[in-house]
Amino acid sequence: MTNHWIDLKNSDAILAIGCNPAENHPISMKWIEQAMDNGGKLLAVDPRFTRTGSKADHYAQIRPGTDIAFLGGMINFALQNNMIHEEYVREYTNAAFIVNEKYDFNEGIFCSFDDQEKTYDPKAWAYAVDGAGNPKRDHSLKDPRCVFQLLKKHYSRYTVDMVCSITGTKKEDYIAVAKAFCATGRPDKAGTILYAMGITQSTHGTQNVRATAMLQMLLGNIGIAGGGVNALRGESNVQGSSDYGLLFHLLPGYLKSPEFDNVDLKAYLEKWTPKTKDAKSANWWGNTPKYTVSLLKAWYGDNATKENGFCYDYLPKRSGNYSFMKLMEKMGKGELQGLVCMGQNPAVGGPDSLKTREALGKLDWLVTVDLWETETSIFWKRPGVNPKDIKTEVFMLPAASSVEKEGSISNSGRWAQWRYKAVEPVADAKSDLWIINQFAKRMKKAYEKGGTFPEPITKLSWNYGPGEEPEVHLVAKEINGYFTKDMTIVDKDKTLEFKAGDQVPMFKYLQDDGSTVSGCWIYCGSYTKEGNQMARRDLADPTGLGMFPKWSWCWPVNRRIIYNRGSVNPDGVPFNPKRVVITWDALEKKWKGDVPDGPWPPMNDAKEGKYPFIMLPEGHGRLYALDMKDGPFPEHYEPVESPAKNLMSKTQTNPAVKIPANMTSDTAKYPFVGTTYRMTEHWQAGAMTRSLPWLVELVPTMFVEISQTLARAKGISNGDMVKVTTERGSIEAKALVTSRLKPFSVQGKEVEQVGLPWHFGYAGLATGDSGNVLTPSVGCANTSIPEFKAFLCNIEKGGKRA
Amino acid sequence: MAVSRREFLQGGAAAAALILSGKKAEAGGADGSQMRTKGLKSSTTICPFCAVGCGLVVHTKNGKIVNIEGDTQHPINQGALCSKGSALFQVANNERRLQKVMYRAPGSDKFEEKSWDWALERIAQKMKETRDKSFKAKEINKKDNKEYVVNRTEGMAFLGGAGLDNEECYLWSKFARSMGVANLEHQARI
């Protein structure tokens, strides 16, 4: 989230697209309803008439996987009807930037596409630069090669009629949503966009997200109270696990994991440190060397010296893609010997799960660390297999629950909140911290005796106290970071003295010479001389906007609304005097309110002013992207399995996505659109809820939701067993016939949808077939997130024997 | 530095004074105490399900959790919980929770109980064997035919982390990369 949960109350319009807060983030409705009580409008866009839809002022039905058409149409609507926040667009986005002559777009394909490799060369999309190397700009926004004009041209094709014939949305519903939301383009109005997996789980998922961000920039809704682009994250600490770099392409703090040709620290920093020649750009990632060296110091301690490149050589270097689906593919080919699952259950959670279950049997060894038996830990005795045939050695380790250990988790709003240990873990269960500590200590011991390239392990700095349980506060302190020697730092008019071992107060003091340690720079400030900031419980709310700056701690630097320099005009005056996030006090020469996005004076200050989008080298929000794998503008393509022809261009699916064999758009065989979803009573792959009697009583088994019309056509009654089949497999479940699902109008035909919760499996107290048996292993061009939300299926009465 | 219970309660009481309800905090601390929880030890926690980050108060008696309820002082949920959050009690008290380290030998049709030490030693051995066997110090890049140092372990994958604490995620990342594990992924990718 750019903003945070309580901030939803400050919205005049809330667009929930591809998410269902009423059921999946129920407590957020407290704040959404508060906004509604104050006259705010809730707009729900979803394939299903969810409980969020039922609360909404306007509900618009959308066919799964057509979000770019929907959002692109809203971009066009705002532009055509002059509803944009013109000053914001001109000053704060790259609307005025001129694009080089090579840029072109034709029939769904941008320039520089390599049809063989299915890749673009994004260099062809670069800005045109002036003699000094800065991007050329036209503040009148009239140059036909400026981003604004290219954007206008691109989305002029997204007319209401065109959009509705793609999305299947009723025209009057579409216009109602577009009008209500685009009305927040005024400086004194705020609109927020909420999204979740309905947006991301798509072959063009990242472009879906971009479309939301672009709409928000056009309306001047980024950086303001009640605004933002807000991902409603599904796991309690999936924000934190992303922050700490548990993804193949990342290191903690969104530093990039090294690529094979980043041959040494110098080359790595050269590659990943963006540069600008514009003095008004803060270019915050220009600090990459400080954060990288501080991380290496946290990992290799005194062994990390300037002379040895701070042990950079010890880091693994990637060559290609190691995303979840690729790993499952490798596992299926027998290319993985071992797998460790820390509370993840790939036998249920990943796409095409029959394949994943097969693939687990190719492992030599498997370790699962969980509170429960999961489908993954008992895959070798799953229904239909003979354990004798499965040679995998399995270690099932019992983990402590959240109330049996101490530490912090970060919610969607980036608030890191501290949890206390209430009781000892049950029986022999241990905290994950203890288990990881044991792995590390035992590997260190083993490699002391020799082995392949032992130094990255033997020289790893690992000092978390003498006890058997590692001291979580020592870990938290290392994450925040400390000085390795006495330092004097001059910060403007202040001179600060630090002793070796002092906690670093905030990341602007981190250094690139080894004099600071910080395990995750964005958390620098979370555990300071003043103590554990994440444990704070002060309910002061000085702005009245619900920011609660002394409740817990949020990254970065406790800034509750990021990009908040976008909430003021270039002179530092708030766009909306009623909801002041920050304001420049010209007399005291400082910002008041939320922690500003950098201390510099407002943008118009000739000497020190900075642009608001400090994380980009050009300092302006990107209506036009330079580094996406599938084009600078989001463009509508159909999902890989679709009942429809792409009406927007001749390019049917995202051209930058390679399509696997077990997918088909044969609507004679698979006439219905399948989509997976979540419910209040169960959670993720189900292990945490399908063993709790209270929740099992509420939702005891797997079901498949269909419309009354489909039920009639197929002779299915509520509660009948049905079989759902895709090109990947079939499952059986009870039919739930509801009026929440309705067919879509697709190019003159009515196409039915089949809704599938994906929380079930064969382990636990409540069992049922897994929705993901049906879903395809094809993913987003940029992130490789699978297209769980849109595929083709068939449904028949009578369960598996049908 | 750890926050002691005393400091925690002081913080809670100070915070309680600011609550809009005007109700005075009772001597129970963060918990606006009811009769049934009176005299019990309490501590706060954050819900482990979705990422709204609702606060809860956990009540214990003789080292057992006897009650969990919404934290009325928490600014996000103000004491309210959804059906999953309300069921946290049954995560803590549940006979289906794993009690022991279990091991399943190749081809076996059952789990057998093992000690932590035995399992951890064997896992360490497996990890080391796999790393030593599959470690790639250098590779020739197909595009430019040049040799690069990659120092990468390809034979194992580490998954998960969205249910771990931040401090656990951090050590997991640190450990994985020290092992040369490139195959490091978690729920955010799916």
PDB file of N, CA and C in Angstrom, chain A residues 31 201 236-237 241 246 248 313 317 319 324 337 340 342 344 365 371 387 390 392-394 396 404-405 408 412 417 419 428 442 447 452-453 461 464 478 527 537 680 691 694, chain B residues 1 15 49 51 53 74 76 84 90 94 97-99 102-104 107 116-117 121-122 130-132 139 150-152 155 157 159-160 164-168 170 174 184-186 190:
ATOM      1  N   TRP A  31     -13.335   0.966   7.874  1.00  0.00           N
ATOM      2  CA  TRP A  31     -12.836   2.269   7.389  1.00  0.00           C
ATOM      3  C   TRP A  31     -13.490   2.644   6.069  1.00  0.00           C
ATOM      4  N   GLN A 201      -2.967 -11.737 -10.611  1.00  0.00           N
ATOM      5  CA  GLN A 201      -2.867 -13.108 -11.133  1.00  0.00           C
ATOM      6  C   GLN A 201      -3.344 -13.166 -12.579  1.00  0.00           C
ATOM      7  N   SER A 236      -0.403 -12.408   6.566  1.00  0.00           N
ATOM      8  CA  SER A 236      -0.098 -11.434   7.610  1.00  0.00           C
ATOM      9  C   SER A 236       1.253 -10.773   7.424  1.00  0.00           C
ATOM     10  N   ASN A 237       2.212 -11.510   6.861  1.00  0.00           N
ATOM     11  CA  ASN A 237       3.523 -10.883   6.693  1.00  0.00           C
ATOM     12  C   ASN A 237       4.076 -11.048   5.285  1.00  0.00           C
ATOM     13  N   SER A 241       7.883 -10.445   4.156  1.00  0.00           N
ATOM     14  CA  SER A 241       8.693 -11.456   3.473  1.00  0.00           C
ATOM     15  C   SER A 241       9.166 -10.932   2.121  1.00  0.00           C
ATOM     16  N   LEU A 246      12.694 -12.471   0.011  1.00  0.00           N
ATOM     17  CA  LEU A 246      12.539 -13.917  -0.189  1.00  0.00           C
ATOM     18  C   LEU A 246      11.996 -14.215  -1.588  1.00  0.00           C
ATOM     19  N   PHE A 248      13.531 -14.683  -5.823  1.00  0.00           N
ATOM     20  CA  PHE A 248      14.814 -14.982  -6.452  1.00  0.00           C
ATOM     21  C   PHE A 248      15.549 -13.746  -6.939  1.00  0.00           C
ATOM     22  N   ASP A 313      31.641 -11.517  -3.528  1.00  0.00           N
ATOM     23  CA  ASP A 313      31.824 -12.772  -4.279  1.00  0.00           C
ATOM     24  C   ASP A 313      31.033 -13.930  -3.681  1.00  0.00           C
ATOM     25  N   LYS A 317      25.029 -15.740  -7.927  1.00  0.00           N
ATOM     26  CA  LYS A 317      24.694 -14.896  -9.069  1.00  0.00           C
ATOM     27  C   LYS A 317      23.682 -15.648  -9.929  1.00  0.00           C
ATOM     28  N   SER A 319      21.296 -16.519 -13.267  1.00  0.00           N
ATOM     29  CA  SER A 319      21.306 -16.479 -14.730  1.00  0.00           C
ATOM     30  C   SER A 319      19.928 -16.933 -15.178  1.00  0.00           C
ATOM     31  N   PHE A 324       8.729 -19.329  -8.904  1.00  0.00           N
ATOM     32  CA  PHE A 324       8.030 -20.514  -8.381  1.00  0.00           C
ATOM     33  C   PHE A 324       7.685 -21.513  -9.477  1.00  0.00           C
ATOM     34  N   GLN A 337      17.220 -31.752  -5.953  1.00  0.00           N
ATOM     35  CA  GLN A 337      17.328 -32.859  -4.993  1.00  0.00           C
ATOM     36  C   GLN A 337      16.567 -32.544  -3.713  1.00  0.00           C
ATOM     37  N   VAL A 340      12.930 -27.130   0.817  1.00  0.00           N
ATOM     38  CA  VAL A 340      12.524 -26.760   2.175  1.00  0.00           C
ATOM     39  C   VAL A 340      11.321 -25.831   2.064  1.00  0.00           C
ATOM     40  N   MET A 342       8.996 -23.457   4.230  1.00  0.00           N
ATOM     41  CA  MET A 342       8.762 -22.779   5.513  1.00  0.00           C
ATOM     42  C   MET A 342       7.322 -22.261   5.510  1.00  0.00           C
ATOM     43  N   GLN A 344       4.981 -22.967   3.575  1.00  0.00           N
ATOM     44  CA  GLN A 344       4.356 -22.870   2.257  1.00  0.00           C
ATOM     45  C   GLN A 344       3.938 -24.269   1.833  1.00  0.00           C
ATOM     46  N   TRP A 365      14.992 -35.297  -1.045  1.00  0.00           N
ATOM     47  CA  TRP A 365      14.583 -34.970   0.324  1.00  0.00           C
ATOM     48  C   TRP A 365      13.689 -33.731   0.363  1.00  0.00           C
ATOM     49  N   LEU A 371       2.805 -25.743  11.202  1.00  0.00           N
ATOM     50  CA  LEU A 371       2.057 -26.053  12.429  1.00  0.00           C
ATOM     51  C   LEU A 371       1.269 -27.347  12.273  1.00  0.00           C
ATOM     52  N   PRO A 387       2.746 -45.352  -1.517  1.00  0.00           N
ATOM     53  CA  PRO A 387       3.945 -44.768  -0.886  1.00  0.00           C
ATOM     54  C   PRO A 387       5.237 -45.493  -1.267  1.00  0.00           C
ATOM     55  N   ILE A 390       7.350 -43.992  -3.905  1.00  0.00           N
ATOM     56  CA  ILE A 390       7.887 -42.634  -3.727  1.00  0.00           C
ATOM     57  C   ILE A 390       9.110 -42.696  -2.815  1.00  0.00           C
ATOM     58  N   THR A 392      11.148 -40.243  -1.867  1.00  0.00           N
ATOM     59  CA  THR A 392      11.556 -39.004  -1.201  1.00  0.00           C
ATOM     60  C   THR A 392      11.608 -39.186   0.319  1.00  0.00           C
ATOM     61  N   GLU A 393      12.695 -38.699   0.901  1.00  0.00           N
ATOM     62  CA  GLU A 393      12.822 -38.685   2.360  1.00  0.00           C
ATOM     63  C   GLU A 393      12.131 -37.413   2.860  1.00  0.00           C
ATOM     64  N   VAL A 394      11.246 -37.542   3.854  1.00  0.00           N
ATOM     65  CA  VAL A 394      10.469 -36.371   4.286  1.00  0.00           C
ATOM     66  C   VAL A 394      10.707 -36.069   5.765  1.00  0.00           C
ATOM     67  N   MET A 396       9.175 -33.697   8.648  1.00  0.00           N
ATOM     68  CA  MET A 396       8.060 -32.793   8.956  1.00  0.00           C
ATOM     69  C   MET A 396       8.330 -32.180  10.333  1.00  0.00           C
ATOM     70  N   GLU A 404       3.293 -18.053  20.206  1.00  0.00           N
ATOM     71  CA  GLU A 404       4.272 -18.838  20.964  1.00  0.00           C
ATOM     72  C   GLU A 404       5.705 -18.357  20.722  1.00  0.00           C
ATOM     73  N   LYS A 405       5.824 -17.169  20.153  1.00  0.00           N
ATOM     74  CA  LYS A 405       7.153 -16.616  19.890  1.00  0.00           C
ATOM     75  C   LYS A 405       7.031 -15.101  19.812  1.00  0.00           C
ATOM     76  N   SER A 408       8.251  -9.330  14.879  1.00  0.00           N
ATOM     77  CA  SER A 408       7.382  -8.349  14.229  1.00  0.00           C
ATOM     78  C   SER A 408       6.842  -8.871  12.908  1.00  0.00           C
ATOM     79  N   SER A 412      -0.245  -4.696   5.398  1.00  0.00           N
ATOM     80  CA  SER A 412      -0.294  -4.112   4.053  1.00  0.00           C
ATOM     81  C   SER A 412       0.097  -2.641   4.033  1.00  0.00           C
ATOM     82  N   GLN A 417       4.536  -4.343  13.249  1.00  0.00           N
ATOM     83  CA  GLN A 417       3.954  -4.391  14.591  1.00  0.00           C
ATOM     84  C   GLN A 417       4.555  -5.562  15.362  1.00  0.00           C
ATOM     85  N   ARG A 419       4.878  -8.534  18.114  1.00  0.00           N
ATOM     86  CA  ARG A 419       4.018  -9.526  18.790  1.00  0.00           C
ATOM     87  C   ARG A 419       4.802 -10.140  19.949  1.00  0.00           C
ATOM     88  N   ASP A 428       6.838 -30.339  21.205  1.00  0.00           N
ATOM     89  CA  ASP A 428       8.209 -30.135  20.735  1.00  0.00           C
ATOM     90  C   ASP A 428       8.334 -29.047  19.671  1.00  0.00           C
ATOM     91  N   ARG A 442      24.454 -25.593  12.220  1.00  0.00           N
ATOM     92  CA  ARG A 442      24.910 -26.933  11.833  1.00  0.00           C
ATOM     93  C   ARG A 442      25.641 -26.903  10.489  1.00  0.00           C
ATOM     94  N   TYR A 447      30.706 -27.204   7.481  1.00  0.00           N
ATOM     95  CA  TYR A 447      31.649 -26.627   6.502  1.00  0.00           C
ATOM     96  C   TYR A 447      32.991 -26.229   7.116  1.00  0.00           C
ATOM     97  N   THR A 452      32.605 -27.893  -0.526  1.00  0.00           N
ATOM     98  CA  THR A 452      32.742 -27.020  -1.688  1.00  0.00           C
ATOM     99  C   THR A 452      32.574 -25.553  -1.273  1.00  0.00           C
ATOM    100  N   PHE A 453      33.524 -24.748  -1.636  1.00  0.00           N
ATOM    101  CA  PHE A 453      33.484 -23.308  -1.385  1.00  0.00           C
ATOM    102  C   PHE A 453      32.839 -22.989  -0.036  1.00  0.00           C
ATOM    103  N   SER A 461      28.478 -13.931   9.329  1.00  0.00           N
ATOM    104  CA  SER A 461      28.345 -13.369  10.672  1.00  0.00           C
ATOM    105  C   SER A 461      27.010 -13.838  11.263  1.00  0.00           C
ATOM    106  N   TYR A 464      23.663 -14.313  17.528  1.00  0.00           N
ATOM    107  CA  TYR A 464      22.373 -13.951  18.099  1.00  0.00           C
ATOM    108  C   TYR A 464      22.197 -14.476  19.523  1.00  0.00           C
ATOM    109  N   GLU A 478      20.140  -5.831  14.307  1.00  0.00           N
ATOM    110  CA  GLU A 478      21.014  -5.962  13.126  1.00  0.00           C
ATOM    111  C   GLU A 478      20.284  -5.500  11.861  1.00  0.00           C
ATOM    112  N   TYR A 527      14.475   0.159  15.026  1.00  0.00           N
ATOM    113  CA  TYR A 527      14.998  -0.251  16.342  1.00  0.00           C
ATOM    114  C   TYR A 527      16.200   0.624  16.646  1.00  0.00           C
ATOM    115  N   ARG A 537       2.802   1.852  21.242  1.00  0.00           N
ATOM    116  CA  ARG A 537       1.333   1.773  21.355  1.00  0.00           C
ATOM    117  C   ARG A 537       0.733   3.122  21.741  1.00  0.00           C
ATOM    118  N   THR A 680     -13.983 -15.731   3.551  1.00  0.00           N
ATOM    119  CA  THR A 680     -13.647 -15.256   4.892  1.00  0.00           C
ATOM    120  C   THR A 680     -13.210 -16.391   5.805  1.00  0.00           C
ATOM    121  N   SER A 691      -8.204 -26.980   9.887  1.00  0.00           N
ATOM    122  CA  SER A 691      -8.094 -27.809  11.084  1.00  0.00           C
ATOM    123  C   SER A 691      -8.691 -27.139  12.311  1.00  0.00           C
ATOM    124  N   TRP A 694     -14.129 -24.508  14.594  1.00  0.00           N
ATOM    125  CA  TRP A 694     -15.103 -23.411  14.425  1.00  0.00           C
ATOM    126  C   TRP A 694     -15.247 -23.040  12.955  1.00  0.00           C
TER     127      TRP A 694
ATOM    128  N   MET B   1      16.394  -4.084  22.912  1.00  0.00           N
ATOM    129  CA  MET B   1      16.100  -4.430  24.325  1.00  0.00           C
ATOM    130  C   MET B   1      14.652  -4.902  24.439  1.00  0.00           C
ATOM    131  N   ALA B  15      -1.475   4.890  26.697  1.00  0.00           N
ATOM    132  CA  ALA B  15      -2.215   4.936  25.440  1.00  0.00           C
ATOM    133  C   ALA B  15      -3.709   4.936  25.704  1.00  0.00           C
ATOM    134  N   PHE B  49      -3.493 -14.076  10.132  1.00  0.00           N
ATOM    135  CA  PHE B  49      -4.157 -14.414   8.867  1.00  0.00           C
ATOM    136  C   PHE B  49      -3.890 -13.327   7.815  1.00  0.00           C
ATOM    137  N   ALA B  51      -3.469  -9.453   5.963  1.00  0.00           N
ATOM    138  CA  ALA B  51      -2.483  -8.416   6.278  1.00  0.00           C
ATOM    139  C   ALA B  51      -3.105  -7.081   6.679  1.00  0.00           C
ATOM    140  N   GLY B  53      -3.637  -6.578   9.770  1.00  0.00           N
ATOM    141  CA  GLY B  53      -2.817  -6.321  10.947  1.00  0.00           C
ATOM    142  C   GLY B  53      -3.614  -5.972  12.182  1.00  0.00           C
ATOM    143  N   HIS B  74      -6.484  -1.228  19.751  1.00  0.00           N
ATOM    144  CA  HIS B  74      -5.774  -1.235  18.469  1.00  0.00           C
ATOM    145  C   HIS B  74      -6.473  -0.304  17.486  1.00  0.00           C
ATOM    146  N   ILE B  76      -6.553   0.026  14.299  1.00  0.00           N
ATOM    147  CA  ILE B  76      -7.134  -0.475  13.047  1.00  0.00           C
ATOM    148  C   ILE B  76      -8.444  -1.215  13.309  1.00  0.00           C
ATOM    149  N   LYS B  84     -11.958 -15.536  10.969  1.00  0.00           N
ATOM    150  CA  LYS B  84     -10.640 -16.180  11.105  1.00  0.00           C
ATOM    151  C   LYS B  84      -9.899 -15.655  12.333  1.00  0.00           C
ATOM    152  N   GLN B  90      -8.165 -21.288  18.449  1.00  0.00           N
ATOM    153  CA  GLN B  90      -8.086 -22.702  18.053  1.00  0.00           C
ATOM    154  C   GLN B  90      -6.805 -23.039  17.284  1.00  0.00           C
ATOM    155  N   ASN B  94      -5.116 -26.758  19.840  1.00  0.00           N
ATOM    156  CA  ASN B  94      -5.654 -27.612  18.783  1.00  0.00           C
ATOM    157  C   ASN B  94      -4.908 -28.938  18.784  1.00  0.00           C
ATOM    158  N   ARG B  97      -2.380 -29.823  15.964  1.00  0.00           N
ATOM    159  CA  ARG B  97      -1.056 -29.210  15.829  1.00  0.00           C
ATOM    160  C   ARG B  97       0.023 -30.281  15.882  1.00  0.00           C
ATOM    161  N   LEU B  98       1.055 -30.099  15.088  1.00  0.00           N
ATOM    162  CA  LEU B  98       2.164 -31.055  15.109  1.00  0.00           C
ATOM    163  C   LEU B  98       2.865 -30.971  16.464  1.00  0.00           C
ATOM    164  N   GLN B  99       3.074 -32.129  17.066  1.00  0.00           N
ATOM    165  CA  GLN B  99       3.675 -32.177  18.397  1.00  0.00           C
ATOM    166  C   GLN B  99       5.157 -32.544  18.338  1.00  0.00           C
ATOM    167  N   MET B 102       8.690 -35.461  12.846  1.00  0.00           N
ATOM    168  CA  MET B 102       8.304 -36.704  12.181  1.00  0.00           C
ATOM    169  C   MET B 102       9.167 -36.921  10.935  1.00  0.00           C
ATOM    170  N   TYR B 103       9.450 -38.187  10.687  1.00  0.00           N
ATOM    171  CA  TYR B 103      10.331 -38.547   9.586  1.00  0.00           C
ATOM    172  C   TYR B 103       9.693 -39.670   8.783  1.00  0.00           C
ATOM    173  N   ARG B 104       9.791 -39.532   7.487  1.00  0.00           N
ATOM    174  CA  ARG B 104       9.280 -40.593   6.625  1.00  0.00           C
ATOM    175  C   ARG B 104      10.444 -41.057   5.747  1.00  0.00           C
ATOM    176  N   GLY B 107      10.207 -44.647   0.494  1.00  0.00           N
ATOM    177  CA  GLY B 107       9.368 -45.817   0.246  1.00  0.00           C
ATOM    178  C   GLY B 107       8.497 -46.241   1.414  1.00  0.00           C
ATOM    179  N   TRP B 116      14.753 -33.866  17.590  1.00  0.00           N
ATOM    180  CA  TRP B 116      15.202 -32.691  16.839  1.00  0.00           C
ATOM    181  C   TRP B 116      16.648 -32.897  16.388  1.00  0.00           C
ATOM    182  N   ASP B 117      17.471 -33.357  17.320  1.00  0.00           N
ATOM    183  CA  ASP B 117      18.895 -33.456  17.012  1.00  0.00           C
ATOM    184  C   ASP B 117      19.132 -34.413  15.843  1.00  0.00           C
ATOM    185  N   GLU B 121      20.491 -33.006  12.234  1.00  0.00           N
ATOM    186  CA  GLU B 121      21.781 -33.502  11.739  1.00  0.00           C
ATOM    187  C   GLU B 121      21.626 -34.097  10.346  1.00  0.00           C
ATOM    188  N   ARG B 122      20.562 -34.862  10.180  1.00  0.00           N
ATOM    189  CA  ARG B 122      20.353 -35.510   8.875  1.00  0.00           C
ATOM    190  C   ARG B 122      20.009 -34.468   7.797  1.00  0.00           C
ATOM    191  N   THR B 130      23.824 -32.004  -1.030  1.00  0.00           N
ATOM    192  CA  THR B 130      23.193 -31.387  -2.197  1.00  0.00           C
ATOM    193  C   THR B 130      23.980 -30.179  -2.659  1.00  0.00           C
ATOM    194  N   ARG B 131      24.363 -29.365  -1.702  1.00  0.00           N
ATOM    195  CA  ARG B 131      25.124 -28.161  -2.070  1.00  0.00           C
ATOM    196  C   ARG B 131      26.452 -28.547  -2.713  1.00  0.00           C
ATOM    197  N   ASP B 132      27.167 -29.475  -2.086  1.00  0.00           N
ATOM    198  CA  ASP B 132      28.490 -29.853  -2.613  1.00  0.00           C
ATOM    199  C   ASP B 132      28.373 -30.433  -4.018  1.00  0.00           C
ATOM    200  N   GLU B 139      30.169 -20.700 -14.857  1.00  0.00           N
ATOM    201  CA  GLU B 139      29.420 -21.230 -15.995  1.00  0.00           C
ATOM    202  C   GLU B 139      29.727 -20.412 -17.245  1.00  0.00           C
ATOM    203  N   VAL B 150      29.644 -17.714 -10.767  1.00  0.00           N
ATOM    204  CA  VAL B 150      28.249 -17.592 -10.326  1.00  0.00           C
ATOM    205  C   VAL B 150      27.998 -18.090  -8.897  1.00  0.00           C
ATOM    206  N   ASN B 151      28.878 -18.933  -8.376  1.00  0.00           N
ATOM    207  CA  ASN B 151      28.811 -19.380  -6.972  1.00  0.00           C
ATOM    208  C   ASN B 151      27.389 -19.700  -6.504  1.00  0.00           C
ATOM    209  N   ARG B 152      26.769 -20.622  -7.201  1.00  0.00           N
ATOM    210  CA  ARG B 152      25.340 -20.851  -7.022  1.00  0.00           C
ATOM    211  C   ARG B 152      25.055 -22.323  -6.749  1.00  0.00           C
ATOM    212  N   GLY B 155      20.793 -27.294  -6.720  1.00  0.00           N
ATOM    213  CA  GLY B 155      20.101 -28.550  -6.435  1.00  0.00           C
ATOM    214  C   GLY B 155      19.014 -28.479  -5.382  1.00  0.00           C
ATOM    215  N   ALA B 157      15.791 -25.948  -3.383  1.00  0.00           N
ATOM    216  CA  ALA B 157      14.980 -24.729  -3.396  1.00  0.00           C
ATOM    217  C   ALA B 157      14.452 -24.486  -1.995  1.00  0.00           C
ATOM    218  N   LEU B 159      11.387 -22.470  -0.098  1.00  0.00           N
ATOM    219  CA  LEU B 159      10.096 -21.802  -0.330  1.00  0.00           C
ATOM    220  C   LEU B 159       9.489 -21.312   0.980  1.00  0.00           C
ATOM    221  N   GLY B 160       8.762 -20.218   0.890  1.00  0.00           N
ATOM    222  CA  GLY B 160       7.947 -19.797   2.029  1.00  0.00           C
ATOM    223  C   GLY B 160       8.499 -18.604   2.780  1.00  0.00           C
ATOM    224  N   LEU B 164       6.038 -16.081   8.265  1.00  0.00           N
ATOM    225  CA  LEU B 164       7.121 -15.929   9.244  1.00  0.00           C
ATOM    226  C   LEU B 164       7.175 -14.495   9.759  1.00  0.00           C
ATOM    227  N   ASP B 165       7.834 -14.308  10.899  1.00  0.00           N
ATOM    228  CA  ASP B 165       8.078 -12.957  11.395  1.00  0.00           C
ATOM    229  C   ASP B 165       9.181 -12.305  10.552  1.00  0.00           C
ATOM    230  N   ASN B 166       9.254 -10.991  10.627  1.00  0.00           N
ATOM    231  CA  ASN B 166      10.292 -10.275   9.867  1.00  0.00           C
ATOM    232  C   ASN B 166      11.688 -10.770  10.204  1.00  0.00           C
ATOM    233  N   GLU B 167      11.934 -10.962  11.480  1.00  0.00           N
ATOM    234  CA  GLU B 167      13.275 -11.351  11.913  1.00  0.00           C
ATOM    235  C   GLU B 167      13.609 -12.737  11.373  1.00  0.00           C
ATOM    236  N   GLU B 168      12.587 -13.585  11.277  1.00  0.00           N
ATOM    237  CA  GLU B 168      12.779 -14.927  10.714  1.00  0.00           C
ATOM    238  C   GLU B 168      13.028 -14.850   9.212  1.00  0.00           C
ATOM    239  N   TYR B 170      14.325 -12.418   7.652  1.00  0.00           N
ATOM    240  CA  TYR B 170      15.661 -11.862   7.440  1.00  0.00           C
ATOM    241  C   TYR B 170      16.726 -12.954   7.571  1.00  0.00           C
ATOM    242  N   LYS B 174      19.251 -14.452   4.721  1.00  0.00           N
ATOM    243  CA  LYS B 174      20.702 -14.439   4.979  1.00  0.00           C
ATOM    244  C   LYS B 174      21.276 -15.849   4.862  1.00  0.00           C
ATOM    245  N   LEU B 184      15.208 -19.219  -4.310  1.00  0.00           N
ATOM    246  CA  LEU B 184      14.577 -18.721  -3.086  1.00  0.00           C
ATOM    247  C   LEU B 184      13.300 -17.988  -3.484  1.00  0.00           C
ATOM    248  N   GLU B 185      12.170 -18.535  -3.071  1.00  0.00           N
ATOM    249  CA  GLU B 185      10.880 -17.973  -3.489  1.00  0.00           C
ATOM    250  C   GLU B 185       9.860 -18.098  -2.356  1.00  0.00           C
ATOM    251  N   HIS B 186       8.794 -17.324  -2.455  1.00  0.00           N
ATOM    252  CA  HIS B 186       7.725 -17.474  -1.462  1.00  0.00           C
ATOM    253  C   HIS B 186       6.374 -17.065  -2.037  1.00  0.00           C
ATOM    254  N   ILE B 190       3.009 -16.221  -6.051  1.00  0.00           N
ATOM    255  CA  ILE B 190       1.823 -16.923  -6.545  1.00  0.00           C
ATOM    256  C   ILE B 190       0.562 -16.236  -6.026  1.00  0.00           C
TER     257      ILE B 190
END
